[in-house]
Amino acid sequence: MNTLTPNTEILSLKDVGKRYGNVHALRGVSLSVRQGEITCVLGDNGAGKSTLIKIIAGLHTHTDGVLTVNGEEVSFSSPRESLDRGIATVYQDLALVPLMSIWRNFFLGQELLTGWGPFARLDVKRMIQITGEELTKMGISVPDLDRPVGALSGGQRQCIAIARAIYFGAKVLILDEPTAALGVKQSGVVLKYVAKARDAGLGVIFITHNPHHAYLVGNHFVILNRGNVSLDSSRADISLDRLTNEMAGGAELEALSHELSAVTAATNATSN
Amino acid sequence: MNTLTPNTEILSLKDVGKRYGNVHALRGVSLSVRQGEITCVLGDNGAGKSTLIKIIAGLHTHTDGVLTVNGEEVSFSSPRESLDRGIATVYQDLALVPLMSIWRNFFLGQELLTGWGPFARLDVKRMIQITGEELTKMGISVPDLDRPVGALSGGQRQCIAIARAIYFGAKVLILDEPTAALGVKQSGVVLKYVAKARDAGLGVIFITHNPHHAYLVGNHFVILNRGNVSLDSSRADISLDRLTNEMAGGAELEALSHELSAVTAATNATSN
Amino acid sequence: MEIRTKAGGDAGAGPAASAATTHAGGKATSADDRVSTRPLVSVILSRPEIGSLIGAVALFVLFLVVAPTLRSGASLFTVLYSSSTIGIMAVSVALLMIGGEFDLSAGVAVTTASLTASTFAFQLHLNVWVGVLAALVVALAVGLFNGWLFVRTGLPSFIITLGSFFMLTGLNLGVTKVVSGGVSSPTITDMAGFDSAKAFFNYTLPVGNGLRVPILFWLVLVVVATWILLRTRVGNWIFASGGDPVAARAVGVPVRKTKIGLFMGVGFTAWLLGMHNLFAYSNVQSGNGVGNELYYIIAAVVGGCLMTGGYGSAIGAAIGALIYGVVTNGIVYAGWQADWNKLFLGAMLVIATVVNLVVKNQAAKR
Amino acid sequence: MEIRTKAGGDAGAGPAASAATTHAGGKATSADDRVSTRPLVSVILSRPEIGSLIGAVALFVLFLVVAPTLRSGASLFTVLYSSSTIGIMAVSVALLMIGGEFDLSAGVAVTTASLTASTFAFQLHLNVWVGVLAALVVALAVGLFNGWLFVRTGLPSFIITLGSFFMLTGLNLGVTKVVSGGVSSPTITDMAGFDSAKAFFNYTLPVGNGLRVPILFWLVLVVVATWILLRTRVGNWIFASGGDPVAARAVGVPVRKTKIGLFMGVGFTAWLLGMHNLFAYSNVQSGNGVGNELYYIIAAVVGGCLMTGGYGSAIGAAIGALIYGVVTNGIVYAGWQADWNKLFLGAMLVIATVVNLVVKNQAAKR
Amino acid sequence: ADNSDDSSGGGQAASTPKYKITLVTHAAAGDTFWDIVRKGAEAAAKKDNIELQYVNNDNASQQATLIQNAVDAKVDGIAVTMPNASALTSAISNAEAAKIPVIGLNAGYNDWKQQKLIGYFGQDEAIAGKAGGARLAEEGAKKVLCVIQAQGQSQLEDRCKAITEGLGSAGSVENIYVNGTDSAATQSTITAKLQQDSSIDHVVTLGAPIALIAVDSLKEAGSKAKLATFDTNGELVAAIKDGSVAWAIDQQPYLQGYEAIDSLWLYLTNANTIGGGEAVLTGPAFIDSSNIDAVSEYAKAGTR
Ligand SMILES: Nc1ncnc2c1ncn2[C@@H]1O[C@H](COP(=O)(O)OP(=O)(O)OP(=O)(O)O)[C@@H](O)[C@H]1O
Ligand SMILES: Nc1ncnc2c1ncn2[C@@H]1O[C@H](COP(=O)(O)OP(=O)(O)OP(=O)(O)O)[C@@H](O)[C@H]1O
Ligand SMILES: [Mg+2]
Ligand SMILES: [Mg+2]
């Protein structure tokens, strides 16, 4: 299964910054994504993780610094350009069209055609079949692929977005908190997929709040703090415990845990 | 801190069901929420958790069974009715108006007034102040409360919704995956708040995919599986391990974990 | 309990962790160094109406240069009057638009009000003021009907009010025809109460060349609407109902009542303008008002209201109406070829909104 | 690694867990017992156009009863012809609406096309077909301009096309006036190519009382548009661009190009109808077309298109146009008082959409 | 209804078979002028035991459809106004092919023969406009404002053009467009024009309701210009009486409606045609202070 080429750098950011009006959401972020590696980006709420991936995905244009893909300096002005360079993204705030059916959403922007010339038409049958297969692989149960996406549960929608990105991911796969809305089983499936994508030689950026999930698959860890990179370390140089603590508030949670368990114990005593 | 009255039942569901067209999302769900207790609802993606809480919150009307609040049988036709009975809800798909400012969203529907009669006007100063205080307490940093909510990160928005529900929660507090989009620290704060609400005598329904979070605060656990209750147990009768396994796919994740760590080890060996 | 166990082991771990904690915790609300305080000018520029204000000023200056007539006080009052007859309606239409809905029947509803007042008073030989009250009831009822049908059916307001637009147009014509035998309202100039009603609805203040009272109505409406929007509970509900009705409903905002109220608000201003038209022009053609609804919507949109709801201001709508008045009259004052005036109007409209946009983008960049 | 450690301890825990696993895993896609298969009737009922089809049938039956004239074949062709003059435009307007945008200039663009063809051919003494081609270029350019301005400025299309509505109205008048000295297009009946162009754009098929060619154009357009919407890549993009442009752009759909294309599609149908009008009525008043854009939008909305975009069908728009034709002609055939026909039209519009809604709700319940 | 007394038609209704006749006009909804036409037509219909359907649309192609509707309904006769005759050609020839007699009124003076109508009642817009222009010249007009209440309508433009011709070298005419369906906007626009150009000494409106609004504009702008108009209605006659409007060009709309229907009836019952192959002119006539008393009583009844 290991078809790894040497870890060439596919994508790199150097001193990249982004302003939204008076908010300087990212400042001097440097990062690199290598083939066959998973780079985990962690950080507090509002740290700038989504902003970072939106730049790579071409949804926003960075205001400072240099973005390099395959050694070539780029500045994406549309997601199409990013997609065309083989970068597939799962957005945190999803990117599904609620009124469209599941299979149309799955293939949106990358529709399969059959026939040729002016008679080329959507290969509906195959698209439905593939969508069904891919979703089944992810272990979610969607009985009617013609239903509009808007009628699905949050997790089901997330699964479609992930399945799509993985199916179409060519060189780089970006996932922004893909497991947030997912159940234990589905999270597991997603992690497995992410690992598989890496093994197939893709570069992966994986954003998550869950250090356990991150440590389970990551090769490289970057922690963002208020728009700055506060930690950048490879797996070999960091332990899970250290990682958890490096994330803002790690220590606080520990204290809380103590406190809560005391309360819970007390409550249990009263109520039982 | 323990101001617990005896655990009277505030809210109960008996054989409640809900159909969306040809989808029978909930079937024969029975559940009860007691004062000073946290009922955790767990389950797979699409199991019907959000549907369940939308019924209690008055957003959907149930199609079968009986919903009782304070011993009185009810069928909510609008969220207002539910709110008026002291039920505050944090929705999974949030319920914030993107174009409105943070403080206006916080107090939406429960605005504070000053002055009287026809001269009653919004007490803008106090609302801004309270919003700032409550958000600070949750540990999130939002510099300008006049900014529209649409410009905030996913986690920041989630925090506002939670802070609001907790601030206005009167008798029952419902949280649908409140910690999904949150960082470690914010999750901790939310759990602490939930525990505090319980200690203040509220009944809490807490929906999550994270059995760790659930076990940390829950008194009672309900697992939904494809619209049915598959487990209903009080804290005393179940261990965290058991709970994790009862959740669909628990076992699968374990296996996966093994598999992944093997892969990761292999990868590390190759790449370093 | 995984997390707890672990926590026990690592409490107060590395210095990095605790540093982060202090940094993020506590009174973080004021501590974020990423946010520069917005300069006052940019705060001002981010108001919905500012773009259109600048557009209005630019157009006004343009016409002051090319149309010397506009520099006289009398012309200014003509422009203001002309703006006010759009502006009165634009206020309520803007509120409705902020609340997320349209009213295509707004133009003909004005005529319905005028016709009701005159026909009612004339046919029943009552005091004109009774007709005025009857018109108020009918105008509010039209708004209520629109709102009720909207809320009951959940159909887009565009289609509901398009239906009532046609129905009112038909009723204006048909009822007038049946009642008075012609297509214009009966003459009520000689009826009891006419003079006092006229004195109220068509008063001319002895300011300069004569300041007509609709201008005052308009001002008062703008002030009241602005107050409602920014400083009352209902204002909050209007923004929320337009911005995200599902979310608003979920947090307990009475979305349906708010929207019905907004439709009735349009009814109210239609009544006010209808009464002015009736008493200023003594009689009303039953075909009048058709097409004006578009001008009201233009004023609101040019003034910065979002067509999709949830954003806008009453002042903006007033400025939009002013732009309309300046342009339509300015073209005449400039003595430009009448054949081309629609072309100018269209170009001005686009220019005003583009200026609006540029200003907003500038504001966002600061 | 918390989870892994734990997993090691508990692998293959209780029977409950493994039961759940089998249940949820594997070929779950077909295994969910909560979903009853939707009966065929409900699948059909959930199509966007079905509600309006039922509305159309109901109205047709109503008028067959009250208006005996309608029962003749000749009358049917009149109704079809009258519907087609709305329907041709309604197809492209519906596509545009599904793509999330409006075109208020659609009505006058038709007149622009007619005027361009006749003026161009007349002034330059060219073959009429050259004028026809020039009109096509101009009509597409109008669409391109609308689309380009929309994409460049990001302003709502309502306001952009309102601007071009006014500008085209002004241009139609001003240019015609300058070129021909009057307000109607010059007579080109005696010019080279007129007869062949007329034979094409105003052909009457010898079917029954005479089937006029716009009915065929209309049918072809509906078929092509339906094919595009449901079976091509571009159709997918149209739905996505209207349903959620941000999401569509994020997955790589060329939203801007799609929308520009849709605006140009409106230009194309405006040309087609404009040519028919020119050759059927020999000359064109430069003030024509104003207000027709609303009828196109009505047809689309009555036919089930969502005003907010992302949902609808070309067949629905055609049915909407048919409803319009049945109602407007039906009222005349029924001999109802002309004064009230707007009232009837409005009432029918509301009834048709309410029927539409009821049908959809019924469909959703199954 | 057959036996009801009719003040203007007079006497008993005819005992001829009940014919169905459709009157198709290019009226915009809610124009008082067409009220009078219609009243005349209804009076004739009542007298002649005719079932009259009145339909109108100001768009030429829609008007053609209305004629086609009448043909489909197999009516016995059609009366039609033809502001844009070429657009109606095919519909009218369909009627004639179906052996339905068609008569013209109000508009179409130049085209009715070519369209093979059985007669025409109306005025020649050119003659009317020229007469008006000549009268303006007589009154010493130097600068005339011609107010058009709907853009892009030939018959309105033609009136202003004819006035220009009638005025000749005596003065100049400037056209202005107003939004005829909004009194306030109409008033403001005319006011603005008068403020802009104080040399305007005469204002001509093309419809009675617009003239009544222009009265206010003149007042507000403080202009001394004289006001004249095409067509009349009850209020306008009062305005001529009190001197706020100088004169009106009258084309006797009541007569147009009445005669059109009546001559169709004559044609149907007795194959008569009126006019000896020429148009029957119903105007122009001037109504001013000298002859206003003669018409004011009828104006109140809504027939002048
Ligand atoms: N469009 C925008 N306009 C203005 N500010 C923005 C915008 N989008 C994001 N921000 C701000 O930029 C900062 C970073 O946001 P971002 O969404 O990247 O955070 P994040 O790390 O993804 O957080 P989370 O974990 O909550 O998703 C936040 O302070 C946010 O409020
Ligand atoms: N409006 C709707 N119309 C039709 N089906 C719906 C609708 N809302 C939800 N469903 C279906 O009902 C089922 C339960 O959905 P629900 O949102 O309650 O799941 P959930 O347990 O909250 O899932 P998650 O953990 O992913 O949020 C799903 O199969 C979903 O597709
Ligand atoms: Mg994020
Ligand atoms: Mg859910």
Coordinates of N, CA and C in Angstrom, one line a residue, chain E residues 90-171:
Chain E
S90 N -53.4 41.8 -39.8 CA -53.7 40.4 -39.9 C -54.9 40.1 -39.1
A91 N -55.1 40.6 -38.0 CA -56.3 40.3 -37.2 C -57.5 40.8 -37.8
I92 N -57.4 42.0 -38.4 CA -58.6 42.6 -39.1 C -59.0 41.8 -40.3
S93 N -57.9 41.4 -41.1 CA -58.2 40.6 -42.3 C -58.8 39.2 -41.9
N94 N -58.4 38.7 -40.7 CA -59.1 37.5 -40.3 C -60.6 37.7 -40.0
A95 N -60.9 38.9 -39.5 CA -62.3 39.2 -39.2 C -63.0 39.3 -40.5
E96 N -62.4 40.0 -41.5 CA -63.1 40.2 -42.7 C -63.3 38.8 -43.5
A97 N -62.3 38.0 -43.3 CA -62.4 36.7 -43.9 C -63.5 35.9 -43.3
A98 N -63.8 36.2 -42.0 CA -64.9 35.5 -41.3 C -66.2 36.2 -41.5
K99 N -66.2 37.2 -42.5 CA -67.4 37.9 -42.8 C -67.9 38.7 -41.6
I100 N -67.0 39.2 -40.8 CA -67.5 40.1 -39.7 C -67.2 41.5 -40.1
P101 N -68.2 42.4 -40.2 CA -67.9 43.8 -40.5 C -67.1 44.5 -39.4
V102 N -66.1 45.3 -39.9 CA -65.3 46.0 -38.9 C -65.4 47.5 -39.3
I103 N -65.6 48.3 -38.2 CA -65.7 49.7 -38.4 C -64.6 50.4 -37.5
G104 N -64.1 51.5 -38.0 CA -63.1 52.2 -37.3 C -63.6 53.4 -36.5
L105 N -62.9 53.8 -35.5 CA -63.2 55.0 -34.8 C -62.0 55.6 -34.1
N106 N -62.1 56.8 -33.8 CA -61.1 57.6 -33.0 C -59.7 57.6 -33.6
A107 N -59.1 56.5 -33.9 CA -57.7 56.6 -34.5 C -57.6 55.7 -35.7
G108 N -56.9 56.1 -36.7 CA -56.8 55.3 -37.9 C -57.3 56.0 -39.1
Y109 N -57.4 57.3 -39.1 CA -58.0 58.1 -40.2 C -57.3 57.8 -41.5
N110 N -56.0 57.6 -41.4 CA -55.2 57.4 -42.6 C -55.2 55.9 -43.1
D111 N -55.7 55.0 -42.3 CA -55.5 53.6 -42.6 C -56.8 52.9 -42.9
W112 N -57.9 53.5 -42.5 CA -59.1 52.6 -42.5 C -59.6 52.1 -43.8
K113 N -59.3 52.9 -44.9 CA -59.7 52.5 -46.2 C -58.9 51.3 -46.6
Q114 N -57.6 51.4 -46.4 CA -56.7 50.4 -46.8 C -57.0 49.1 -46.1
Q115 N -57.5 49.2 -44.8 CA -57.9 48.0 -44.1 C -59.3 47.5 -44.4
K116 N -59.9 48.2 -45.4 CA -61.3 47.8 -45.9 C -62.3 47.8 -44.8
L117 N -62.3 48.8 -43.9 CA -63.3 48.9 -42.9 C -64.6 49.5 -43.6
I118 N -65.7 49.3 -42.9 CA -66.9 49.8 -43.6 C -67.2 51.3 -43.3
G119 N -66.3 51.9 -42.4 CA -66.5 53.3 -42.2 C -65.6 53.7 -41.1
Y120 N -65.5 55.1 -40.8 CA -64.6 55.6 -39.8 C -65.2 56.8 -39.2
F121 N -65.2 56.9 -37.9 CA -65.7 58.1 -37.1 C -64.6 58.6 -36.3
G122 N -64.2 59.8 -36.5 CA -63.1 60.3 -35.7 C -62.7 61.6 -36.2
Q123 N -61.5 62.0 -35.7 CA -61.0 63.3 -36.3 C -59.6 62.9 -36.9
D124 N -59.2 63.7 -37.8 CA -57.9 63.6 -38.3 C -56.9 64.3 -37.4
E125 N -56.1 63.5 -36.7 CA -55.2 64.1 -35.7 C -54.4 65.2 -36.3
A126 N -54.0 65.1 -37.6 CA -53.2 66.1 -38.2 C -54.0 67.4 -38.3
I127 N -55.3 67.3 -38.7 CA -56.1 68.5 -38.9 C -56.3 69.1 -37.5
A128 N -56.6 68.3 -36.5 CA -56.9 68.8 -35.2 C -55.7 69.5 -34.6
G129 N -54.5 68.8 -34.7 CA -53.3 69.4 -34.2 C -53.0 70.7 -34.9
K130 N -53.1 70.7 -36.3 CA -52.8 71.9 -37.0 C -53.7 73.1 -36.6
A131 N -55.0 72.7 -36.5 CA -56.0 73.8 -36.1 C -55.5 74.3 -34.7
G132 N -55.2 73.4 -33.8 CA -54.7 73.9 -32.5 C -53.5 74.8 -32.6
G133 N -52.5 74.3 -33.4 CA -51.3 75.1 -33.6 C -51.6 76.5 -34.2
A134 N -52.6 76.5 -35.2 CA -52.9 77.8 -35.8 C -53.5 78.7 -34.8
R135 N -54.4 78.2 -33.9 CA -55.0 79.0 -32.9 C -53.9 79.6 -31.9
L136 N -53.0 78.7 -31.6 CA -51.9 79.2 -30.7 C -51.1 80.3 -31.4
A137 N -50.9 80.2 -32.7 CA -50.2 81.2 -33.4 C -51.0 82.5 -33.4
E138 N -52.3 82.3 -33.5 CA -53.2 83.5 -33.5 C -53.1 84.2 -32.1
E139 N -52.9 83.4 -31.1 CA -52.9 84.0 -29.7 C -51.5 84.5 -29.4
G140 N -50.6 84.4 -30.4 CA -49.3 85.0 -30.2 C -48.3 84.1 -29.5
A141 N -48.5 82.8 -29.6 CA -47.6 81.9 -28.8 C -46.2 81.9 -29.4
K142 N -45.2 82.0 -28.6 CA -43.8 82.0 -29.0 C -43.2 80.7 -28.6
K143 N -43.5 80.3 -27.4 CA -42.9 79.1 -26.9 C -43.9 78.2 -26.3
V144 N -44.2 77.0 -26.9 CA -45.2 76.1 -26.5 C -44.7 74.8 -25.9
L145 N -45.2 74.5 -24.7 CA -44.8 73.2 -24.1 C -45.9 72.2 -24.4
C146 N -45.5 71.1 -25.0 CA -46.4 70.0 -25.3 C -46.2 68.8 -24.4
V147 N -47.2 68.5 -23.5 CA -47.0 67.5 -22.5 C -47.5 66.2 -22.9
I148 N -46.6 65.2 -23.0 CA -47.0 63.8 -23.4 C -47.0 62.9 -22.2
Q149 N -48.1 62.3 -22.0 CA -48.3 61.5 -20.7 C -47.9 60.1 -20.8
A150 N -47.5 59.6 -22.0 CA -46.9 58.2 -22.1 C -45.9 58.2 -23.2
Q151 N -44.7 57.7 -22.8 CA -43.6 57.7 -23.8 C -43.8 56.7 -24.9
G152 N -43.4 57.1 -26.1 CA -43.3 56.1 -27.2 C -44.6 55.7 -27.8
Q153 N -45.7 56.6 -27.7 CA -47.0 56.3 -28.3 C -47.1 57.2 -29.5
S154 N -47.3 56.7 -30.7 CA -47.3 57.5 -31.9 C -48.4 58.5 -31.9
Q155 N -49.6 58.1 -31.5 CA -50.7 59.0 -31.6 C -50.6 60.2 -30.8
L156 N -49.8 60.1 -29.7 CA -49.6 61.3 -28.8 C -48.5 62.1 -29.5
E157 N -47.5 61.5 -30.0 CA -46.4 62.2 -30.6 C -47.0 63.0 -31.8
D158 N -47.9 62.3 -32.5 CA -48.4 62.9 -33.7 C -49.1 64.2 -33.4
R159 N -49.8 64.3 -32.3 CA -50.5 65.5 -31.9 C -49.5 66.6 -31.7
C160 N -48.4 66.4 -31.0 CA -47.5 67.4 -30.8 C -46.8 67.9 -32.1
K161 N -46.6 66.9 -32.9 CA -46.0 67.2 -34.2 C -46.9 68.1 -35.1
A162 N -48.2 67.8 -35.0 CA -49.2 68.5 -35.8 C -49.3 70.0 -35.2
I163 N -49.2 70.1 -33.9 CA -49.2 71.4 -33.3 C -48.1 72.2 -33.8
T164 N -46.9 71.6 -33.9 CA -45.7 72.3 -34.4 C -46.0 72.8 -35.8
E165 N -46.6 71.9 -36.6 CA -46.8 72.3 -38.0 C -47.8 73.5 -38.1
G166 N -48.9 73.4 -37.2 CA -49.9 74.4 -37.2 C -49.3 75.8 -36.8
L167 N -48.4 75.7 -35.8 CA -47.8 76.9 -35.3 C -46.9 77.5 -36.3
G168 N -46.3 76.7 -37.1 CA -45.4 77.2 -38.2 C -44.3 78.0 -37.6
S169 N -44.0 79.1 -38.2 CA -42.8 79.9 -37.8 C -43.1 80.9 -36.7
A170 N -44.4 80.9 -36.2 CA -44.8 81.8 -35.2 C -44.0 81.6 -33.9
G171 N -43.7 80.3 -33.6 CA -43.0 80.0 -32.4 C -42.5 78.6 -32.4

